[in-house]
Amino acid sequence: MDADLERRVLRGLHLEWELAVAALPAAVRARMARPIFRLADMGPLGLWSPSKREIAVQRRLAAAAPWDDVREVLRHETAHQLAAVLEGPGQAPHGEAFARACRLLGARPEASMRHTPLHARLAA
């Protein structure tokens, strides 16, 4: 991925995060600090790092997958961030606070892309 495309993807992640957070109740939205966004060569599709306040998305996914899939991974990781805001640190990674955060964000709670992506559902 060249530097220009990477910059555009990172900007897109920022805008998608802003859009997702904008739908939250005002009191919750005020507590959500914008994270750092990073593309990474890693195994997982995405990762929320509370210590770094960073959302990383797999570079290969961002380069090759439809944007709908990238957005779903971003919202999943944003739900991890939101769960910590709602209930504090130390929550089970995919526990009740995370499920509540997913509902608020309209995120898919699955930890993988084993579901049928939006673009495939629409094509069918």
Short mmCIF file of C-alpha atoms in Angstrom, two decimals:
data_model
loop_
_atom_site.label_atom_id
_atom_site.label_comp_id
_atom_site.label_asym_id
_atom_site.label_seq_id
_atom_site.Cartn_x
_atom_site.Cartn_y
_atom_site.Cartn_z
CA MET A 1 0.00 0.00 0.00
CA ASP A 2 1.52 3.32 -1.01
CA ALA A 3 1.71 6.27 1.36
CA ASP A 4 -1.10 8.20 -0.32
CA LEU A 5 -3.54 5.29 -0.11
CA GLU A 6 -2.55 4.63 3.50
CA ARG A 7 -3.17 8.29 4.38
CA ARG A 8 -6.62 8.15 2.72
CA VAL A 9 -7.54 4.91 4.53
CA LEU A 10 -6.49 6.37 7.88
CA ARG A 11 -8.56 9.50 7.17
CA GLY A 12 -11.50 7.24 6.27
CA LEU A 13 -11.12 5.34 9.56
CA HIS A 14 -11.16 8.64 11.44
CA LEU A 15 -14.31 9.80 9.64
CA GLU A 16 -16.06 6.44 10.15
CA TRP A 17 -15.21 6.57 13.86
CA GLU A 18 -16.62 10.11 14.10
CA LEU A 19 -19.80 8.98 12.34
CA ALA A 20 -20.25 5.99 14.66
CA VAL A 21 -19.65 8.06 17.80
CA ALA A 22 -22.00 10.83 16.60
CA ALA A 23 -24.93 8.42 16.96
CA LEU A 24 -24.24 7.84 20.67
CA PRO A 25 -26.19 9.64 23.40
CA ALA A 26 -24.58 13.02 24.12
CA ALA A 27 -23.42 12.09 27.62
CA VAL A 28 -21.63 8.99 26.32
CA ARG A 29 -20.29 10.73 23.21
CA ALA A 30 -18.63 13.38 25.40
CA ARG A 31 -16.60 10.66 27.14
CA MET A 32 -15.26 9.11 23.92
CA ALA A 33 -11.79 10.43 23.12
CA ARG A 34 -10.72 10.06 19.51
CA PRO A 35 -8.11 7.31 19.30
CA ILE A 36 -5.02 7.12 17.17
CA PHE A 37 -5.61 5.08 14.01
CA ARG A 38 -2.95 2.78 12.59
CA LEU A 39 -2.64 0.20 9.84
CA ALA A 40 -0.60 -2.78 10.98
CA ASP A 41 0.85 -5.98 9.61
CA MET A 42 -0.77 -8.28 12.15
CA GLY A 43 -2.81 -11.47 12.42
CA PRO A 44 -6.04 -10.05 13.90
CA LEU A 45 -8.28 -7.96 11.67
CA GLY A 46 -8.34 -5.19 14.24
CA LEU A 47 -7.20 -4.33 17.72
CA TRP A 48 -8.14 -1.76 20.38
CA SER A 49 -5.19 -0.89 22.62
CA PRO A 50 -6.39 1.00 25.71
CA SER A 51 -2.85 1.75 26.90
CA LYS A 52 -2.00 3.44 23.58
CA ARG A 53 -5.56 4.70 22.96
CA GLU A 54 -5.16 3.24 19.48
CA ILE A 55 -7.28 1.32 17.01
CA ALA A 56 -5.19 -0.73 14.62
CA VAL A 57 -6.65 -2.30 11.49
CA GLN A 58 -4.92 -5.04 9.55
CA ARG A 59 -3.15 -3.44 6.58
CA ARG A 60 -3.98 -6.34 4.24
CA LEU A 61 -7.70 -6.04 5.06
CA ALA A 62 -7.65 -2.27 4.48
CA ALA A 63 -5.86 -2.70 1.15
CA ALA A 64 -7.91 -5.54 -0.32
CA ALA A 65 -11.33 -5.81 1.32
CA PRO A 66 -14.44 -3.79 0.49
CA TRP A 67 -14.76 -0.71 2.68
CA ASP A 68 -17.88 -2.17 4.33
CA ASP A 69 -15.71 -4.92 5.82
CA VAL A 70 -13.10 -2.43 7.04
CA ARG A 71 -15.86 -0.33 8.62
CA GLU A 72 -17.28 -3.38 10.43
CA VAL A 73 -13.86 -4.15 11.92
CA LEU A 74 -13.47 -0.50 12.95
CA ARG A 75 -16.87 -0.49 14.67
CA HIS A 76 -16.03 -3.74 16.45
CA GLU A 77 -12.84 -2.19 17.82
CA THR A 78 -14.67 1.03 18.67
CA ALA A 79 -17.10 -1.10 20.69
CA HIS A 80 -14.15 -2.35 22.76
CA GLN A 81 -13.22 1.28 23.39
CA LEU A 82 -16.80 2.18 24.27
CA ALA A 83 -17.15 -0.79 26.65
CA ALA A 84 -14.24 0.57 28.67
CA VAL A 85 -15.83 4.02 28.71
CA LEU A 86 -19.20 2.62 29.83
CA GLU A 87 -18.02 0.13 32.44
CA GLY A 88 -14.37 0.90 33.13
CA PRO A 89 -11.24 -1.07 32.27
CA GLY A 90 -10.91 -4.77 32.94
CA GLN A 91 -14.11 -5.90 31.23
CA ALA A 92 -14.32 -9.32 29.58
CA PRO A 93 -13.22 -8.79 25.95
CA HIS A 94 -16.56 -9.92 24.48
CA GLY A 95 -18.72 -9.71 27.61
CA GLU A 96 -21.92 -7.87 28.44
CA ALA A 97 -20.39 -4.35 28.38
CA PHE A 98 -19.01 -5.10 24.91
CA ALA A 99 -22.39 -6.43 23.72
CA ARG A 100 -24.07 -3.25 24.99
CA ALA A 101 -21.46 -1.12 23.22
CA CYS A 102 -22.06 -3.04 19.99
CA ARG A 103 -25.80 -2.36 20.22
CA LEU A 104 -25.17 1.36 20.77
CA LEU A 105 -22.79 1.57 17.81
CA GLY A 106 -24.59 -0.78 15.45
CA ALA A 107 -21.48 -2.96 15.44
CA ARG A 108 -21.26 -6.68 14.86
CA PRO A 109 -20.11 -8.43 18.04
CA GLU A 110 -18.39 -11.29 16.20
CA ALA A 111 -14.63 -11.31 16.67
CA SER A 112 -13.97 -12.40 13.09
CA MET A 113 -15.23 -11.95 9.56
CA ARG A 114 -16.98 -15.35 9.53
CA HIS A 115 -20.30 -13.66 8.84
CA THR A 116 -21.42 -12.75 5.32
CA PRO A 117 -20.08 -9.25 4.62
CA LEU A 118 -22.51 -6.51 3.61
CA HIS A 119 -21.30 -6.39 0.01
CA ALA A 120 -21.92 -10.15 -0.36
CA ARG A 121 -25.40 -9.88 1.22
CA LEU A 122 -26.31 -7.08 -1.17
CA ALA A 123 -25.00 -8.99 -4.19
CA ALA A 124 -27.10 -12.01 -3.22
#
